[in-house]
PDB file of C-alpha atoms in Angstrom:
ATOM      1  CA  UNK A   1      19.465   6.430  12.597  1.00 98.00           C
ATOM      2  CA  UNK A   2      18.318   2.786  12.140  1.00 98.00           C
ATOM      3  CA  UNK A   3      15.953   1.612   9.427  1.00 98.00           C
ATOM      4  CA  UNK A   4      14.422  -1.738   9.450  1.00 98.00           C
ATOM      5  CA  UNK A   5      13.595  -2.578   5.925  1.00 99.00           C
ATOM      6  CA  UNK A   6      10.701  -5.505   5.363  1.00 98.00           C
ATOM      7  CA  UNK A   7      11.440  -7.389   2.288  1.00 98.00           C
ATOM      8  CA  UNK A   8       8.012  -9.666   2.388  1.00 98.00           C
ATOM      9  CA  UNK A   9       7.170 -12.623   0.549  1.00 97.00           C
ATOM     10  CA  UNK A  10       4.157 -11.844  -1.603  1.00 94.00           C
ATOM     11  CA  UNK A  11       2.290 -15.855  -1.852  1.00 91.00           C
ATOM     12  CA  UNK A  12      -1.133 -16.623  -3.864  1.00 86.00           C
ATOM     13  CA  UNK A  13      -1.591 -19.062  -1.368  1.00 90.00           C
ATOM     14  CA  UNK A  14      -1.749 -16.403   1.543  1.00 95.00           C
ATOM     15  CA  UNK A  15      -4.819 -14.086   1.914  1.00 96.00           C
ATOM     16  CA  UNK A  16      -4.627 -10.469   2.007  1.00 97.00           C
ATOM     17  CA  UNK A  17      -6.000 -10.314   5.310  1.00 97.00           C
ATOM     18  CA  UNK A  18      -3.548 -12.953   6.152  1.00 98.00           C
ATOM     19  CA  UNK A  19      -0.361 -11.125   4.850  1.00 98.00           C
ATOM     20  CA  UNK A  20      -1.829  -7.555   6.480  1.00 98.00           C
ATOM     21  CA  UNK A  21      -2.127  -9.087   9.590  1.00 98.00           C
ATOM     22  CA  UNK A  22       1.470 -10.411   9.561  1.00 98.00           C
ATOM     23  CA  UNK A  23       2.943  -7.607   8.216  1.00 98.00           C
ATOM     24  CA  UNK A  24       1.630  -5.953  11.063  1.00 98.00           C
ATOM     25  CA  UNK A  25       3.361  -7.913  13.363  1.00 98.00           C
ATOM     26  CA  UNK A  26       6.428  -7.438  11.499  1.00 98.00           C
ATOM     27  CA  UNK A  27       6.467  -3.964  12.029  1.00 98.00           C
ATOM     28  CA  UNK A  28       5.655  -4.116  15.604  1.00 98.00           C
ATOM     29  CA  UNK A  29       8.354  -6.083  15.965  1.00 98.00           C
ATOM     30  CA  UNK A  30      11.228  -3.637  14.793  1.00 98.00           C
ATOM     31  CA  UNK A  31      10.140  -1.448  18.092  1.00 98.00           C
ATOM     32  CA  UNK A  32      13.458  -0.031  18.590  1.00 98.00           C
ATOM     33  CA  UNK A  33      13.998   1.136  14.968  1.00 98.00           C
ATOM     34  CA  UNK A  34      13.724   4.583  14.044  1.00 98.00           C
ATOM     35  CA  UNK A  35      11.832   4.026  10.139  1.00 98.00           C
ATOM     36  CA  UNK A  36      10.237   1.009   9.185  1.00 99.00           C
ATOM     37  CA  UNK A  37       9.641   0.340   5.552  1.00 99.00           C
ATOM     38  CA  UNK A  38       7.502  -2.406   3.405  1.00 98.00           C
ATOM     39  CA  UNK A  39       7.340  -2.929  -0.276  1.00 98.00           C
ATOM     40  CA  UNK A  40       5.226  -1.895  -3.234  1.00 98.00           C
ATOM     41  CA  UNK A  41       1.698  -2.999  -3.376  1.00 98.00           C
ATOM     42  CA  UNK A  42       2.361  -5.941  -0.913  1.00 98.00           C
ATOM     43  CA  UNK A  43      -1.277  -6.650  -0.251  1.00 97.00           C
ATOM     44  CA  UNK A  44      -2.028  -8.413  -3.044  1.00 96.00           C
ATOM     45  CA  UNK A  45       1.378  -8.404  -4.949  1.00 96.00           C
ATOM     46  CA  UNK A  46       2.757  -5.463  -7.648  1.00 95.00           C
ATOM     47  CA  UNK A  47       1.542  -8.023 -10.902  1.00 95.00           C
ATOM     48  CA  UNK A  48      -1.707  -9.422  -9.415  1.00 94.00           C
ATOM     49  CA  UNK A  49      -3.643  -6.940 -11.674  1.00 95.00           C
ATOM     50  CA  UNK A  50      -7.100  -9.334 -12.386  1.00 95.00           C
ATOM     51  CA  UNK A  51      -7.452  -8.338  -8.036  1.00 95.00           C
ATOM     52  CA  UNK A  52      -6.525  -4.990  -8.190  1.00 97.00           C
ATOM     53  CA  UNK A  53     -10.646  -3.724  -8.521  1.00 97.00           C
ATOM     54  CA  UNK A  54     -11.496  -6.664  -6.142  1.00 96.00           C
ATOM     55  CA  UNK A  55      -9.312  -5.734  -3.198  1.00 97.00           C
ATOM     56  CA  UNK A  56      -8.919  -2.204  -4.116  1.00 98.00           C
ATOM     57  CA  UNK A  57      -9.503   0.179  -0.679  1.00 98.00           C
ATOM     58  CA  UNK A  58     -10.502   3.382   0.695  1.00 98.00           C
ATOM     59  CA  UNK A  59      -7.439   5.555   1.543  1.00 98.00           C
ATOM     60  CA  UNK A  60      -8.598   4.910   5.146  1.00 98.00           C
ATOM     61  CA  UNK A  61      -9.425   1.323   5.238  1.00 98.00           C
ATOM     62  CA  UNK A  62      -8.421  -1.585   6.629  1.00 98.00           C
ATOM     63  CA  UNK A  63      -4.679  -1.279   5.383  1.00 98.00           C
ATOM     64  CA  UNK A  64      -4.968   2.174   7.106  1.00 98.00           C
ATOM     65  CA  UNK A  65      -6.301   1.274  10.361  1.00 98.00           C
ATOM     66  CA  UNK A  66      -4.017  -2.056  10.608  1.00 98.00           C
ATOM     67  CA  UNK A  67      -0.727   0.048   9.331  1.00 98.00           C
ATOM     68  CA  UNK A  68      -1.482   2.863  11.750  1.00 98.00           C
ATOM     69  CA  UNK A  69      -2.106   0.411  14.768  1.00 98.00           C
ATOM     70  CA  UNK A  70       1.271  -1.162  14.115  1.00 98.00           C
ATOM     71  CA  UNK A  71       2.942   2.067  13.583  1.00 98.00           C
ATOM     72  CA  UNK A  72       1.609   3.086  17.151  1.00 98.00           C
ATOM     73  CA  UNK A  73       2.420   0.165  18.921  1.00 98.00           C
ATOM     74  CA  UNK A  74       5.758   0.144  17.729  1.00 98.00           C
ATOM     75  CA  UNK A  75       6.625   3.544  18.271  1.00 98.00           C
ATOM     76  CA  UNK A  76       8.335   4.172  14.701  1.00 98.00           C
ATOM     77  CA  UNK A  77       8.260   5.997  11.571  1.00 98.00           C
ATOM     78  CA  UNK A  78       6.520   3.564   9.221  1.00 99.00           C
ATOM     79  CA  UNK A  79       6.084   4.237   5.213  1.00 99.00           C
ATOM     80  CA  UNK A  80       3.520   1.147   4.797  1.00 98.00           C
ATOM     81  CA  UNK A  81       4.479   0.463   1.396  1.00 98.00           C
ATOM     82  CA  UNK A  82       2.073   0.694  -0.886  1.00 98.00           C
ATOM     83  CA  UNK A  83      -1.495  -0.376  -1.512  1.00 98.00           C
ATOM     84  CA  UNK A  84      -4.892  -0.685  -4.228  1.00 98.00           C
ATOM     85  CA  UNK A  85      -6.340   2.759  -3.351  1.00 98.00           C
ATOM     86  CA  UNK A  86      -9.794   2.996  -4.376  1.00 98.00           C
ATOM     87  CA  UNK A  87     -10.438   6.850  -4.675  1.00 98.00           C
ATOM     88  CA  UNK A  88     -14.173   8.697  -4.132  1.00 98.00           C
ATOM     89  CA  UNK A  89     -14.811   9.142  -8.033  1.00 98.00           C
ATOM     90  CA  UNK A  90     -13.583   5.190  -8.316  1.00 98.00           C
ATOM     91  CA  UNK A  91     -10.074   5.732  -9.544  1.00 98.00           C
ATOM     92  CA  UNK A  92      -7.537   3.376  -8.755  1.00 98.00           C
ATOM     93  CA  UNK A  93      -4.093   4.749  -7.472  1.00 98.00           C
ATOM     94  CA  UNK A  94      -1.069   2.835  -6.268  1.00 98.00           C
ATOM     95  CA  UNK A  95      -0.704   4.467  -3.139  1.00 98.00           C
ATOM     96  CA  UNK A  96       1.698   4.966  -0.198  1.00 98.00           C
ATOM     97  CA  UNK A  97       0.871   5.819   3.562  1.00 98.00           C
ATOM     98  CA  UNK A  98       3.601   7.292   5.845  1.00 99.00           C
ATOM     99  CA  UNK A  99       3.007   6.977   9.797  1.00 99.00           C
ATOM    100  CA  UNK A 100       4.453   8.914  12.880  1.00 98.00           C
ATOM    101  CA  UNK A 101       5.150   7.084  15.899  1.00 98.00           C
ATOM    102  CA  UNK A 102       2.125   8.025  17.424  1.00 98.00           C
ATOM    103  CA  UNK A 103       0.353   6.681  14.668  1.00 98.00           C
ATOM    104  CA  UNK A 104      -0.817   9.340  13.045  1.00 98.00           C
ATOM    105  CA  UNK A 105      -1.085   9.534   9.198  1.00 98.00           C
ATOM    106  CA  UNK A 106       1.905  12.101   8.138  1.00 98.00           C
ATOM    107  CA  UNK A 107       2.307  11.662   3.990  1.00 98.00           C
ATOM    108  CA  UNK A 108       0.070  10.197   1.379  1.00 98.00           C
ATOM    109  CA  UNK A 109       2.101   9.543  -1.910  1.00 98.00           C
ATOM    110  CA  UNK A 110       0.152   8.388  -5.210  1.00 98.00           C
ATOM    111  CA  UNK A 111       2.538   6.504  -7.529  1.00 98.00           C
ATOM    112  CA  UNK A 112       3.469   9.310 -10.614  1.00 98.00           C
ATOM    113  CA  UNK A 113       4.792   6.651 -13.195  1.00 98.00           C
ATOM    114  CA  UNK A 114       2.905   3.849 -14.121  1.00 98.00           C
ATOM    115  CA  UNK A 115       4.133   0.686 -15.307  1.00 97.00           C
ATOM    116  CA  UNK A 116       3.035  -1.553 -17.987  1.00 94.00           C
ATOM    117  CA  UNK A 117       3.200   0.386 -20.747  1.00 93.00           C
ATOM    118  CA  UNK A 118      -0.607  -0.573 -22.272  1.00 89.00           C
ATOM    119  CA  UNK A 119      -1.464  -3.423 -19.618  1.00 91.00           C
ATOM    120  CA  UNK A 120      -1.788  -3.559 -16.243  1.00 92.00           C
ATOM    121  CA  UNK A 121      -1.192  -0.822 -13.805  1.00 96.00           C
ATOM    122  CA  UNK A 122      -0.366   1.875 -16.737  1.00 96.00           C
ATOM    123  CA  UNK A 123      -4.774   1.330 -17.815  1.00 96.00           C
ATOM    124  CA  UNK A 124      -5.530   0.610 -14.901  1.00 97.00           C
ATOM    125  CA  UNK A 125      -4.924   3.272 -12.344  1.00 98.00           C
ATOM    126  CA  UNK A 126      -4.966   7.012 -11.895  1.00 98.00           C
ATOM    127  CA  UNK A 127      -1.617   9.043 -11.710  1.00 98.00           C
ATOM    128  CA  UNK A 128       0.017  10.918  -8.961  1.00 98.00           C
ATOM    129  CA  UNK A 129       0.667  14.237  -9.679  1.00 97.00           C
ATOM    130  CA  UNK A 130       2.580  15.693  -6.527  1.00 98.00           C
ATOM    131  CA  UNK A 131       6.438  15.289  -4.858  1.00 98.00           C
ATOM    132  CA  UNK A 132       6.085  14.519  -1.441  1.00 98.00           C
ATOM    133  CA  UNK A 133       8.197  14.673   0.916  1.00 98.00           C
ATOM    134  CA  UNK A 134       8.504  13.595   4.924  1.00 98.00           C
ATOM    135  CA  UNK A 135      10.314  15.563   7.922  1.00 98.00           C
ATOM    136  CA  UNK A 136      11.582  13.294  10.730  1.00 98.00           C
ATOM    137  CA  UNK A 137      13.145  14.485  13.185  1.00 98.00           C
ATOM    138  CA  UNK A 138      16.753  12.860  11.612  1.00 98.00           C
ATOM    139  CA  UNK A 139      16.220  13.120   7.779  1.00 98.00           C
ATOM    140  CA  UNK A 140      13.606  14.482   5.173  1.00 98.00           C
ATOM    141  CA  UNK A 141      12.361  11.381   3.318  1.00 98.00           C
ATOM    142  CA  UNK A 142      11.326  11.827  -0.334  1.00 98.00           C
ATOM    143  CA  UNK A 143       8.973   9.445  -1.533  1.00 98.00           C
ATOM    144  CA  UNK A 144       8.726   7.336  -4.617  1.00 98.00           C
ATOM    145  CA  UNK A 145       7.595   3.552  -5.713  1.00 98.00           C
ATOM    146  CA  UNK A 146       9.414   0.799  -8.017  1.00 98.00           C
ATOM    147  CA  UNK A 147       9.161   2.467 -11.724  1.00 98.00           C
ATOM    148  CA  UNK A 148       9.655   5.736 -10.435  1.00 98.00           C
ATOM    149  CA  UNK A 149      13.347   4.521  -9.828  1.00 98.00           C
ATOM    150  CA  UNK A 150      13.398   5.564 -13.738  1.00 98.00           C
ATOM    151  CA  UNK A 151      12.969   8.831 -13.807  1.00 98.00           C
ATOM    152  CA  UNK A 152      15.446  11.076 -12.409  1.00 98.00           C
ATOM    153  CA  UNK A 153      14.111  14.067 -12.708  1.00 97.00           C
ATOM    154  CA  UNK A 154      11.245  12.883 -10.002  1.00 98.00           C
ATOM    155  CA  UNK A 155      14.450  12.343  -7.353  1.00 98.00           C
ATOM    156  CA  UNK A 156      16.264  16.180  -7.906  1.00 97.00           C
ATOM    157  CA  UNK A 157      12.570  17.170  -7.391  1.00 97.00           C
ATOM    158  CA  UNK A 158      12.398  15.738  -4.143  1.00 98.00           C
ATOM    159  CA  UNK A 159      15.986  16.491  -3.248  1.00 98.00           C
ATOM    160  CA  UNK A 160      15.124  20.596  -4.416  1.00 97.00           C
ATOM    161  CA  UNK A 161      12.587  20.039  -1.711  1.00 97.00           C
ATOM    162  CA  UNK A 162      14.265  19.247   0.812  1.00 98.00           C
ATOM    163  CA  UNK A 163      14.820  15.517   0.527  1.00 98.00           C
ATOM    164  CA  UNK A 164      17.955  13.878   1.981  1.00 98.00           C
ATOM    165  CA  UNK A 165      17.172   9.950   2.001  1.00 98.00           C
ATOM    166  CA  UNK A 166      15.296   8.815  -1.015  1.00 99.00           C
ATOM    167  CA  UNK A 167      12.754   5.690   0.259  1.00 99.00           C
ATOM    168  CA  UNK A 168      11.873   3.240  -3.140  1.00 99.00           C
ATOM    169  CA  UNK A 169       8.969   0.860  -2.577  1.00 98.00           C
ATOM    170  CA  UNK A 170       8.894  -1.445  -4.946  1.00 98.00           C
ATOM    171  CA  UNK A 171       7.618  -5.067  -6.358  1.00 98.00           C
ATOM    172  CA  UNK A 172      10.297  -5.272  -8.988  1.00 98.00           C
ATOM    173  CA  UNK A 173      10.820  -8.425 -11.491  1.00 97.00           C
ATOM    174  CA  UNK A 174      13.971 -10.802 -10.567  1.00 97.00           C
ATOM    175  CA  UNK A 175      14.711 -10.544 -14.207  1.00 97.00           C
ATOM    176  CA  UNK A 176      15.578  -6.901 -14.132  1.00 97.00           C
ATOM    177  CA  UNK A 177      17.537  -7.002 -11.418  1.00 98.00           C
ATOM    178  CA  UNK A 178      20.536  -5.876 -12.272  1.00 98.00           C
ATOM    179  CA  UNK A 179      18.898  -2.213 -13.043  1.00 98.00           C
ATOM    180  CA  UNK A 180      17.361  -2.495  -9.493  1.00 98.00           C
ATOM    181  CA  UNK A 181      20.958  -2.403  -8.373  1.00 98.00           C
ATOM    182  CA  UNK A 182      22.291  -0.217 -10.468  1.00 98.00           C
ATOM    183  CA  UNK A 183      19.345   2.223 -10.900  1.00 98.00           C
ATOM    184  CA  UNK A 184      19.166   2.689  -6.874  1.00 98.00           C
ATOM    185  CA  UNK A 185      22.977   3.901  -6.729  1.00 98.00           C
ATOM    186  CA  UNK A 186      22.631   6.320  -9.448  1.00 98.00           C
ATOM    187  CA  UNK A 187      19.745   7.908  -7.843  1.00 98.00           C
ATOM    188  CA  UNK A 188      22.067   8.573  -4.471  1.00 98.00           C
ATOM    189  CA  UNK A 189      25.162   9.420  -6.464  1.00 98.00           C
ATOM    190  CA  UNK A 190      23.583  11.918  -8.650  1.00 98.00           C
ATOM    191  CA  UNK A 191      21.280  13.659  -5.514  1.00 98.00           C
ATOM    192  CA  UNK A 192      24.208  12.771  -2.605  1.00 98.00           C
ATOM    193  CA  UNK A 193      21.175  11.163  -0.640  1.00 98.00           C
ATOM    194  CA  UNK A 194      20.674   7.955   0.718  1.00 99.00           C
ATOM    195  CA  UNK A 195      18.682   5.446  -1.344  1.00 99.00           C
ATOM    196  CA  UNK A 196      16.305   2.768   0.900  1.00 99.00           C
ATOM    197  CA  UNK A 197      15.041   0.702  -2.198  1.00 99.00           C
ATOM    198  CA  UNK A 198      12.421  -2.050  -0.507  1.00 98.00           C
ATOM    199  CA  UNK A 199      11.357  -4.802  -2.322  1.00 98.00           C
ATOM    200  CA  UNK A 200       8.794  -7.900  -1.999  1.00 98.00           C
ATOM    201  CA  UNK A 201      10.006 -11.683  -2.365  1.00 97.00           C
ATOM    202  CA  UNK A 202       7.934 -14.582  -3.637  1.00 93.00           C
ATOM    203  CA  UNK A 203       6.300 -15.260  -7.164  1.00 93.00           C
ATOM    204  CA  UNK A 204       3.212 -13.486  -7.565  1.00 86.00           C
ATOM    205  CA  UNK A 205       0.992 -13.543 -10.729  1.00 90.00           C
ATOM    206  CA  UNK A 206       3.839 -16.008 -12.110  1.00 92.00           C
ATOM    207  CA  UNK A 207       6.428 -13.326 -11.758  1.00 95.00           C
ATOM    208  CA  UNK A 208       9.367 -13.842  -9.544  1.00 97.00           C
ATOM    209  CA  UNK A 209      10.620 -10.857  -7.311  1.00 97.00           C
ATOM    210  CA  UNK A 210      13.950  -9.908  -7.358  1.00 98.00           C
ATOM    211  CA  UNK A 211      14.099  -9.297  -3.300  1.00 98.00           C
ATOM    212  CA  UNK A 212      17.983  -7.858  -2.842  1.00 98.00           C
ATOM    213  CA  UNK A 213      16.412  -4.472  -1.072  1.00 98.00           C
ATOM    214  CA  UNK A 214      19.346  -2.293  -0.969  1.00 98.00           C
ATOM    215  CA  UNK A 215      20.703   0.750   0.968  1.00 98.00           C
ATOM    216  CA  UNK A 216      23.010   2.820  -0.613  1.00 98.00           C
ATOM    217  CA  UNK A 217      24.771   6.289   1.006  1.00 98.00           C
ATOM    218  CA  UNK A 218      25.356   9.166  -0.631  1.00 98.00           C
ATOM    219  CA  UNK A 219      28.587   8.228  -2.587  1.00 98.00           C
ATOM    220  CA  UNK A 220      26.618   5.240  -3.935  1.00 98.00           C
ATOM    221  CA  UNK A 221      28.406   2.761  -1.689  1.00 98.00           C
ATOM    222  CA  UNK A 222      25.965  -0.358  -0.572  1.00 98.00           C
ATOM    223  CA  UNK A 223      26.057  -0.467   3.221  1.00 98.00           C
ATOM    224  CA  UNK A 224      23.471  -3.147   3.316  1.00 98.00           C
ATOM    225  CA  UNK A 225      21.861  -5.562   0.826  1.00 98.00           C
ATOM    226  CA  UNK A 226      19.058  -8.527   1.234  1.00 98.00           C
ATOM    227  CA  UNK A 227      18.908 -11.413  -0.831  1.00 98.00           C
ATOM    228  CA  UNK A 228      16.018 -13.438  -2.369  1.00 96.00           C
ATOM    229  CA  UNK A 229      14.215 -14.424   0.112  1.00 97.00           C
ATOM    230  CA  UNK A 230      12.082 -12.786   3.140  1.00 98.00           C
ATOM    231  CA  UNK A 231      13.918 -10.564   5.334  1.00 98.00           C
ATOM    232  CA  UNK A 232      14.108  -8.002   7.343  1.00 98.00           C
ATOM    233  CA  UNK A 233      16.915  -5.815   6.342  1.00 98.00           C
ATOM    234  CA  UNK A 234      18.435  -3.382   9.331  1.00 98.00           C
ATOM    235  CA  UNK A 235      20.766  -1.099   8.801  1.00 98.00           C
ATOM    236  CA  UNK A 236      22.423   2.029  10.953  1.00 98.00           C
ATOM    237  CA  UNK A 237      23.537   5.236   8.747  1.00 98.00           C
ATOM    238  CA  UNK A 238      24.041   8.838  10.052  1.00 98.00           C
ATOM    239  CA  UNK A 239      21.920  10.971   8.109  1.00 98.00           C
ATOM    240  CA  UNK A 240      24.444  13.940   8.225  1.00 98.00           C
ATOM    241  CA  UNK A 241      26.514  11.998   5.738  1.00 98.00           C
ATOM    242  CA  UNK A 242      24.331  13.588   3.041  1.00 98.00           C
ATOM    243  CA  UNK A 243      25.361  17.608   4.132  1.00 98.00           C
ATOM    244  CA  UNK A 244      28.929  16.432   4.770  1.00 98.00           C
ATOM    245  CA  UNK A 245      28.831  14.467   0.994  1.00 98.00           C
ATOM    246  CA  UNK A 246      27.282  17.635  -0.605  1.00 98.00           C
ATOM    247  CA  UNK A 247      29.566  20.395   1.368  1.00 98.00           C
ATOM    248  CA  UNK A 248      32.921  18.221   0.387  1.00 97.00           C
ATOM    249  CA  UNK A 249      32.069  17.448  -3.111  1.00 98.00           C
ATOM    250  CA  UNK A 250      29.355  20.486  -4.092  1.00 97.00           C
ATOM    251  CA  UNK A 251      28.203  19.089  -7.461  1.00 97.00           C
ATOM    252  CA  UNK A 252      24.330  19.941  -7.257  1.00 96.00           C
ATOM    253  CA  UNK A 253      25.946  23.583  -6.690  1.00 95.00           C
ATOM    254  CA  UNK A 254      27.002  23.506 -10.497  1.00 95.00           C
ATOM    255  CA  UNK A 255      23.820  22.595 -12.272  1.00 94.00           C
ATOM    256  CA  UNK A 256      22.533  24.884 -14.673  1.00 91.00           C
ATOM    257  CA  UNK A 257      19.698  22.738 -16.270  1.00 89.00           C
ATOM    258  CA  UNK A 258      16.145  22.039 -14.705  1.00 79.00           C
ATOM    259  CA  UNK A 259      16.626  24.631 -12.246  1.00 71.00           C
ATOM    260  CA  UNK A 260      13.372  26.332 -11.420  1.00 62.00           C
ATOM    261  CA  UNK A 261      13.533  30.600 -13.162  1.00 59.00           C
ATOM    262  CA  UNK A 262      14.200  33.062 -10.328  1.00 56.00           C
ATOM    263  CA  UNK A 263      11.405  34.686  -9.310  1.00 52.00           C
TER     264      UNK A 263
END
């Protein structure tokens, strides 16, 4: 399976039109790829909160229609990042779109965990409340975004559905980096899935990004990793790595806490 992973440079300077319309041709240009994959909130940038309300969206608007065209045109899987979601009652959500090669919309995925503790996105938007998860034809995706990286118990809920390659879209801070790193290979050494943890370049809102979007298999080894800067991270794995990992070393077997009660 190949992944082409879209580590984009979030700049003030750059409108959001601007950066839609060139991430657009950015995905259309990985035709060939099987998954495509941007960043968290890469419109307008993960810490630009005073424009979340201003360029916040409808689920289908014109990140939708643009995403979906680009998906189409270049015949891939795309998870479009994520996005200002504007909802009907006026809620804000951090929100991910997932696209079939045809372009049709196959997963929406509302950020769960909210970062900023009692600032920014934490006040200011709404909060998922479902796991979701994504069957290609290769892999079942499970989908999460930047703080969720966090919480584990969000990533054994998507592997006890059915995930297998854990995608992370994220805007996350060059001066946590290190727990980028070391946060995305836990999550694919604890769940024996592979981890494709995207993330934006640039200074936004005075914050630089930490880039280095990572893909890690499921013995936490890094097969690829991005630095700083823009790039477009590809990267060939064989998704049947995860039910050899798990059938040769059957850890998840032996758990005995969080398991759901027999019914």
């Amino acid at each position: 399976m190949r992944a082409s992973l879209i580590q984009i440079a979030v700049d003030p300077d750059e409108s959001v039109e601007a950066r839609r319309q060139r991430a657009a041709s950015l995905v259309v240009a990985q035709r060939g790829s099987d998954l495509v994959v941007l960043p968290e909130l890469w419109p307008v940038g993960a810490f630009a909160y005073t424009v979340f309300e201003e360029e916040a969206e409808p689920l289908q608007g014109p990140t939708h229609e643009v995403m979906a065209k680009a998906a189409a045109e270049a015949g891939v899987w795309l998870h479009a990042g994520s996005f200002v979601e504007r909802a009907p009652d006026g809620t804000l959500y951090n929100t991910t779109l997932v696209f079939a090669p045809d372009g049709g919309r196959s997963a929406v995925y509302r950020k769960i965990h909210r970062f900023g503790f009692d600032k920014g996105e934490a006040v200011m938007m709404g909060a998922g409340e479902e796991l979701v998860t994504v069957a290609l034809p290769q892999t079942t995706l499970g989908l999460a975004t930047c703080y969720d990286l966090r919480f584990p118990e969000q990533f054994r809920g998507l592997v006890d559905a059915g995930a297998e390659t854990l995608v992370v879209a994220a805007g996350w801070p060059e001066r946590r980096r290190a727990h980028w790193t070391l946060l995305a290979q836990a999550r694919a050494v604890e769940n024996q899935a592979y981890v494709l943890a995207v993330g934006t370049a640039g200074t936004h809102a005075d914050i630089p990004q930490a880039g280095h979007t990572i893909v890690v298999d499921p013995w936490g080894e890094v097969l690829a990793e991005a630095g700083s800067d823009e790039e477009i991270l590809t990267v060939e794995f064989d998704p049947a790595k995860v039910g050899a990992t798990r059938e040769q070393f059957p850890a998840l077997k032996d758990r005995r806490l969080g398991l759901a009660p027999p019914s």
